[in-house]
Amino acid sequence: MKEPFLAAVPVLKKLESAGFEAYFVGGSVRDFLLNKEINDVDIATSATPEEVKRVFSKTVDIGIEHGTVLVLYQNQSYEITTFRSEAEYEDYRRPKEVSFIRNLTEDLQRRDFTMNAMAMDKEGNLIDPFQGQISIKNQVIQTVGKAADRFQEDALRMMRALRFVSQLSFDIEEETRKALIDLVHLLDNIAVERKYAEFDKLLCGDNRKPAIQLLLQTNLHSYLPGLSKQEDKINLMLEYKLDKLNKREMWALLVYCLKIEKTAIEQFLRGWRIPLKEIREIQLIVHYLYQRFEKSWSLYDLYTAGKEVFVSSEILYLVIKGIENQNTIQQYLQLYNGLPIKERSEMDITGNDLMNWFNKTGGPWVKETLLNIEHAILAGEIANNKIVIKEWLMACNHN
């Protein structure tokens, strides 16, 4: 049993000592069987939320109406959820009501895919009533029970299926795939934020190309922001080597393949509810990518782009050009590392210095002068030293 489970075993024991059942469940059990890294473990128990709170002295109500309590124990935090059954779903996403139950199998039965419907006790014994181990062995994504029922309960499960194709390199079982195609229109009922969370992970999986192909084959892309009727442009992505691209680079490549006008990039990304900071980063990568098609990197370009952006833009440039050799990245990194300053805040001068030296009030001239100094420092014309900069300015002013 891996470390995250071992660390959590005392939590299971404490619940069992109080007379309740407790198991590890869900994705952590699946990833354990796949020998993948496990970060968080989820625990399911026959204890109700109130009973869990009586067993542990430090708890936080994070989703108590759905049976989930955050337990703080031995300097660790654990999400503990009561076994539950769910009534009829509304809005193709949430159950109308949740009932707390004492039966583990009934709890596992409400889950999405067989590979996620397993439990493991504190000794490492598996409880697998829906043959999740067989699904993992056969590398297939299959719903618990009828696929149509599971997707009608929660339409986001269709996005999750494709995300797992990307992350796990599994195939979707035939009945599950058919139901996905038949019911894909239900994704219209799902919030964009939920779709983004799944699509974002899909873009970064080891098996992302087949997942993108499946996205098109199932027509799922038609229910994602800005992707409807863009099959040909999305297909362009599949012509490139994607396996080494990170999340921001994948989004930038998508923007490039969709041939979105520069002025419309922000609107497209906002349509996905992407955080503004990430939008700005993606915009910069695309900006410098287009600039890279026109010319090589200048020292000032490297400086204004910053290390992460210029590396991402150069990686994308090489991928699009089909250049396997990435020596240019190292060459540009050497140039970047040799820059006398990496950002304007490192300049040994401020606008106040300029106003004091020239006995003038602020205005556009301050920004323009700082820009000239910045260029001169980066070009190696002057040292980044206040005295040297002042002498240089006075000499320029005198001339």
Short mmCIF file of N, CA and C in Angstrom, two decimals, residues 267-360:
data_model
loop_
_atom_site.label_atom_id
_atom_site.label_comp_id
_atom_site.label_asym_id
_atom_site.label_seq_id
_atom_site.Cartn_x
_atom_site.Cartn_y
_atom_site.Cartn_z
N GLN A 267 -11.65 37.44 -26.12
CA GLN A 267 -13.08 37.10 -26.08
C GLN A 267 -13.28 35.59 -26.14
N PHE A 268 -12.52 34.91 -27.02
CA PHE A 268 -12.62 33.45 -27.13
C PHE A 268 -12.25 32.78 -25.81
N LEU A 269 -11.15 33.19 -25.21
CA LEU A 269 -10.69 32.56 -23.97
C LEU A 269 -11.60 32.89 -22.79
N ARG A 270 -12.13 34.10 -22.78
CA ARG A 270 -13.09 34.46 -21.72
C ARG A 270 -14.36 33.62 -21.83
N GLY A 271 -14.69 33.24 -23.06
CA GLY A 271 -15.86 32.39 -23.26
C GLY A 271 -15.73 31.05 -22.56
N TRP A 272 -14.48 30.65 -22.30
CA TRP A 272 -14.21 29.40 -21.57
C TRP A 272 -14.16 29.62 -20.05
N ARG A 273 -14.29 30.88 -19.62
CA ARG A 273 -14.16 31.24 -18.20
C ARG A 273 -12.75 30.91 -17.67
N ILE A 274 -11.76 31.08 -18.53
CA ILE A 274 -10.37 30.86 -18.11
C ILE A 274 -9.95 32.03 -17.22
N PRO A 275 -9.22 31.78 -16.14
CA PRO A 275 -8.75 32.88 -15.27
C PRO A 275 -7.98 33.92 -16.08
N LEU A 276 -8.17 35.19 -15.73
CA LEU A 276 -7.60 36.29 -16.50
C LEU A 276 -6.07 36.21 -16.60
N LYS A 277 -5.43 35.80 -15.53
CA LYS A 277 -3.96 35.68 -15.55
C LYS A 277 -3.51 34.70 -16.64
N GLU A 278 -4.22 33.58 -16.75
CA GLU A 278 -3.87 32.59 -17.78
C GLU A 278 -4.19 33.11 -19.18
N ILE A 279 -5.28 33.87 -19.30
CA ILE A 279 -5.62 34.46 -20.59
C ILE A 279 -4.48 35.35 -21.07
N ARG A 280 -3.97 36.18 -20.17
CA ARG A 280 -2.87 37.09 -20.53
C ARG A 280 -1.63 36.30 -20.96
N GLU A 281 -1.34 35.22 -20.27
CA GLU A 281 -0.17 34.41 -20.61
C GLU A 281 -0.32 33.78 -21.99
N ILE A 282 -1.52 33.24 -22.27
CA ILE A 282 -1.78 32.62 -23.57
C ILE A 282 -1.70 33.66 -24.68
N GLN A 283 -2.27 34.85 -24.43
CA GLN A 283 -2.21 35.93 -25.42
C GLN A 283 -0.76 36.29 -25.74
N LEU A 284 0.08 36.37 -24.72
CA LEU A 284 1.49 36.72 -24.93
C LEU A 284 2.20 35.65 -25.75
N ILE A 285 1.94 34.38 -25.43
CA ILE A 285 2.57 33.29 -26.18
C ILE A 285 2.20 33.39 -27.66
N VAL A 286 0.92 33.62 -27.93
CA VAL A 286 0.46 33.73 -29.32
C VAL A 286 1.08 34.96 -29.99
N HIS A 287 1.14 36.07 -29.26
CA HIS A 287 1.73 37.30 -29.81
C HIS A 287 3.17 37.07 -30.26
N TYR A 288 3.96 36.49 -29.37
CA TYR A 288 5.38 36.28 -29.71
C TYR A 288 5.57 35.14 -30.70
N LEU A 289 4.62 34.20 -30.74
CA LEU A 289 4.67 33.15 -31.76
C LEU A 289 4.55 33.77 -33.15
N TYR A 290 3.56 34.64 -33.33
CA TYR A 290 3.39 35.30 -34.64
C TYR A 290 4.62 36.17 -34.97
N GLN A 291 5.16 36.81 -33.95
CA GLN A 291 6.35 37.63 -34.17
C GLN A 291 7.53 36.77 -34.58
N ARG A 292 7.58 35.56 -34.00
CA ARG A 292 8.69 34.63 -34.30
C ARG A 292 8.64 34.17 -35.76
N PHE A 293 7.45 34.07 -36.32
CA PHE A 293 7.33 33.71 -37.74
C PHE A 293 7.97 34.76 -38.64
N GLU A 294 8.04 36.00 -38.12
CA GLU A 294 8.58 37.11 -38.91
C GLU A 294 10.07 37.30 -38.74
N LYS A 295 10.59 36.99 -37.55
CA LYS A 295 12.02 37.27 -37.28
C LYS A 295 12.51 36.45 -36.10
N SER A 296 13.83 36.41 -35.94
CA SER A 296 14.43 35.76 -34.78
C SER A 296 14.24 36.64 -33.54
N TRP A 297 14.53 36.07 -32.38
CA TRP A 297 14.38 36.81 -31.13
C TRP A 297 15.48 37.86 -31.00
N SER A 298 15.11 39.08 -30.72
CA SER A 298 16.10 40.10 -30.34
C SER A 298 16.27 40.04 -28.82
N LEU A 299 17.33 40.67 -28.34
CA LEU A 299 17.52 40.71 -26.88
C LEU A 299 16.34 41.40 -26.21
N TYR A 300 15.84 42.44 -26.85
CA TYR A 300 14.72 43.17 -26.24
C TYR A 300 13.44 42.32 -26.24
N ASP A 301 13.24 41.53 -27.27
CA ASP A 301 12.09 40.62 -27.31
C ASP A 301 12.17 39.59 -26.18
N LEU A 302 13.35 39.01 -25.99
CA LEU A 302 13.54 38.04 -24.91
C LEU A 302 13.22 38.67 -23.57
N TYR A 303 13.67 39.91 -23.41
CA TYR A 303 13.47 40.64 -22.17
C TYR A 303 11.99 40.94 -21.93
N THR A 304 11.30 41.46 -22.95
CA THR A 304 9.89 41.85 -22.76
C THR A 304 8.98 40.62 -22.63
N ALA A 305 9.33 39.53 -23.34
CA ALA A 305 8.52 38.32 -23.25
C ALA A 305 8.68 37.65 -21.89
N GLY A 306 9.89 37.62 -21.38
CA GLY A 306 10.16 36.88 -20.14
C GLY A 306 10.45 35.42 -20.46
N LYS A 307 11.14 34.76 -19.56
CA LYS A 307 11.63 33.41 -19.81
C LYS A 307 10.53 32.42 -20.19
N GLU A 308 9.49 32.34 -19.37
CA GLU A 308 8.46 31.31 -19.61
C GLU A 308 7.74 31.53 -20.93
N VAL A 309 7.41 32.77 -21.23
CA VAL A 309 6.67 33.07 -22.46
C VAL A 309 7.53 32.82 -23.69
N PHE A 310 8.80 33.29 -23.68
CA PHE A 310 9.59 33.10 -24.89
C PHE A 310 9.92 31.62 -25.12
N VAL A 311 10.12 30.86 -24.04
CA VAL A 311 10.37 29.43 -24.21
C VAL A 311 9.14 28.74 -24.80
N SER A 312 7.95 29.07 -24.27
CA SER A 312 6.72 28.48 -24.80
C SER A 312 6.50 28.86 -26.26
N SER A 313 6.73 30.12 -26.59
CA SER A 313 6.54 30.57 -27.97
C SER A 313 7.52 29.88 -28.91
N GLU A 314 8.75 29.71 -28.46
CA GLU A 314 9.76 29.05 -29.30
C GLU A 314 9.44 27.57 -29.47
N ILE A 315 8.99 26.93 -28.40
CA ILE A 315 8.59 25.51 -28.49
C ILE A 315 7.47 25.36 -29.52
N LEU A 316 6.47 26.22 -29.45
CA LEU A 316 5.36 26.16 -30.40
C LEU A 316 5.83 26.43 -31.83
N TYR A 317 6.72 27.40 -31.98
CA TYR A 317 7.27 27.71 -33.30
C TYR A 317 7.94 26.48 -33.91
N LEU A 318 8.74 25.80 -33.10
CA LEU A 318 9.44 24.61 -33.58
C LEU A 318 8.47 23.49 -33.92
N VAL A 319 7.44 23.31 -33.09
CA VAL A 319 6.43 22.27 -33.33
C VAL A 319 5.69 22.55 -34.64
N ILE A 320 5.26 23.79 -34.83
CA ILE A 320 4.52 24.14 -36.04
C ILE A 320 5.38 24.02 -37.28
N LYS A 321 6.66 24.36 -37.16
CA LYS A 321 7.59 24.26 -38.29
C LYS A 321 8.08 22.82 -38.50
N GLY A 322 7.76 21.94 -37.55
CA GLY A 322 8.19 20.55 -37.67
C GLY A 322 9.68 20.36 -37.44
N ILE A 323 10.27 21.25 -36.64
CA ILE A 323 11.71 21.18 -36.35
C ILE A 323 11.92 20.38 -35.07
N GLU A 324 12.55 19.23 -35.19
CA GLU A 324 12.77 18.36 -34.02
C GLU A 324 13.88 18.91 -33.11
N ASN A 325 14.91 19.46 -33.72
CA ASN A 325 16.06 19.95 -32.96
C ASN A 325 15.68 21.20 -32.18
N GLN A 326 15.84 21.13 -30.86
CA GLN A 326 15.44 22.26 -30.02
C GLN A 326 16.65 23.04 -29.49
N ASN A 327 17.76 22.99 -30.22
CA ASN A 327 18.96 23.69 -29.79
C ASN A 327 18.74 25.19 -29.68
N THR A 328 17.85 25.72 -30.50
CA THR A 328 17.62 27.17 -30.46
C THR A 328 17.12 27.62 -29.10
N ILE A 329 16.36 26.77 -28.45
CA ILE A 329 15.86 27.14 -27.12
C ILE A 329 17.01 27.36 -26.16
N GLN A 330 17.98 26.45 -26.18
CA GLN A 330 19.15 26.60 -25.30
C GLN A 330 19.95 27.84 -25.66
N GLN A 331 20.07 28.09 -26.96
CA GLN A 331 20.82 29.27 -27.39
C GLN A 331 20.15 30.56 -26.90
N TYR A 332 18.84 30.61 -27.05
CA TYR A 332 18.12 31.80 -26.59
C TYR A 332 18.11 31.90 -25.06
N LEU A 333 18.09 30.76 -24.40
CA LEU A 333 18.16 30.77 -22.93
C LEU A 333 19.50 31.35 -22.46
N GLN A 334 20.57 31.00 -23.17
CA GLN A 334 21.88 31.56 -22.81
C GLN A 334 21.89 33.07 -22.97
N LEU A 335 21.29 33.54 -24.08
CA LEU A 335 21.19 34.99 -24.29
C LEU A 335 20.36 35.64 -23.19
N TYR A 336 19.24 34.99 -22.86
CA TYR A 336 18.36 35.54 -21.83
C TYR A 336 19.08 35.59 -20.48
N ASN A 337 19.75 34.50 -20.13
CA ASN A 337 20.44 34.44 -18.84
C ASN A 337 21.55 35.47 -18.76
N GLY A 338 22.06 35.89 -19.92
CA GLY A 338 23.14 36.88 -19.93
C GLY A 338 22.66 38.32 -19.93
N LEU A 339 21.33 38.52 -19.95
CA LEU A 339 20.80 39.89 -19.94
C LEU A 339 21.17 40.60 -18.64
N PRO A 340 21.57 41.86 -18.71
CA PRO A 340 21.95 42.60 -17.49
C PRO A 340 20.77 42.82 -16.55
N ILE A 341 19.56 42.90 -17.12
CA ILE A 341 18.33 42.99 -16.30
C ILE A 341 17.29 42.07 -16.92
N LYS A 342 16.41 41.56 -16.08
CA LYS A 342 15.35 40.66 -16.57
C LYS A 342 13.98 41.34 -16.57
N GLU A 343 13.87 42.44 -15.82
CA GLU A 343 12.62 43.21 -15.81
C GLU A 343 12.91 44.63 -15.37
N ARG A 344 11.99 45.53 -15.67
CA ARG A 344 12.24 46.97 -15.45
C ARG A 344 12.51 47.29 -13.99
N SER A 345 11.92 46.56 -13.08
CA SER A 345 12.12 46.85 -11.65
C SER A 345 13.57 46.66 -11.22
N GLU A 346 14.35 45.96 -12.03
CA GLU A 346 15.77 45.74 -11.71
C GLU A 346 16.65 46.91 -12.13
N MET A 347 16.09 47.86 -12.88
CA MET A 347 16.88 49.03 -13.28
C MET A 347 17.25 49.85 -12.05
N ASP A 348 18.50 50.34 -12.01
CA ASP A 348 18.99 51.07 -10.85
C ASP A 348 18.61 52.56 -10.95
N ILE A 349 17.37 52.78 -11.35
CA ILE A 349 16.90 54.15 -11.52
C ILE A 349 15.38 54.14 -11.50
N THR A 350 14.78 55.23 -11.04
CA THR A 350 13.32 55.35 -11.03
C THR A 350 12.91 56.66 -11.70
N GLY A 351 11.62 56.79 -11.91
CA GLY A 351 11.09 58.03 -12.47
C GLY A 351 11.37 59.21 -11.56
N ASN A 352 11.34 58.97 -10.25
CA ASN A 352 11.63 60.06 -9.30
C ASN A 352 13.05 60.57 -9.46
N ASP A 353 14.00 59.63 -9.73
CA ASP A 353 15.38 60.06 -9.96
C ASP A 353 15.45 61.03 -11.13
N LEU A 354 14.74 60.67 -12.21
CA LEU A 354 14.77 61.52 -13.41
C LEU A 354 14.20 62.90 -13.11
N MET A 355 13.08 62.95 -12.41
CA MET A 355 12.46 64.24 -12.11
C MET A 355 13.37 65.09 -11.22
N ASN A 356 14.07 64.46 -10.28
CA ASN A 356 15.00 65.19 -9.41
C ASN A 356 16.20 65.71 -10.20
N TRP A 357 16.75 64.86 -11.07
CA TRP A 357 17.95 65.24 -11.83
C TRP A 357 17.67 66.41 -12.77
N PHE A 358 16.49 66.36 -13.41
CA PHE A 358 16.20 67.38 -14.41
C PHE A 358 15.29 68.49 -13.87
N ASN A 359 14.94 68.34 -12.58
CA ASN A 359 14.10 69.35 -11.93
C ASN A 359 12.83 69.63 -12.74
N LYS A 360 12.18 68.54 -13.14
CA LYS A 360 10.97 68.65 -13.95
C LYS A 360 9.86 67.81 -13.33
#
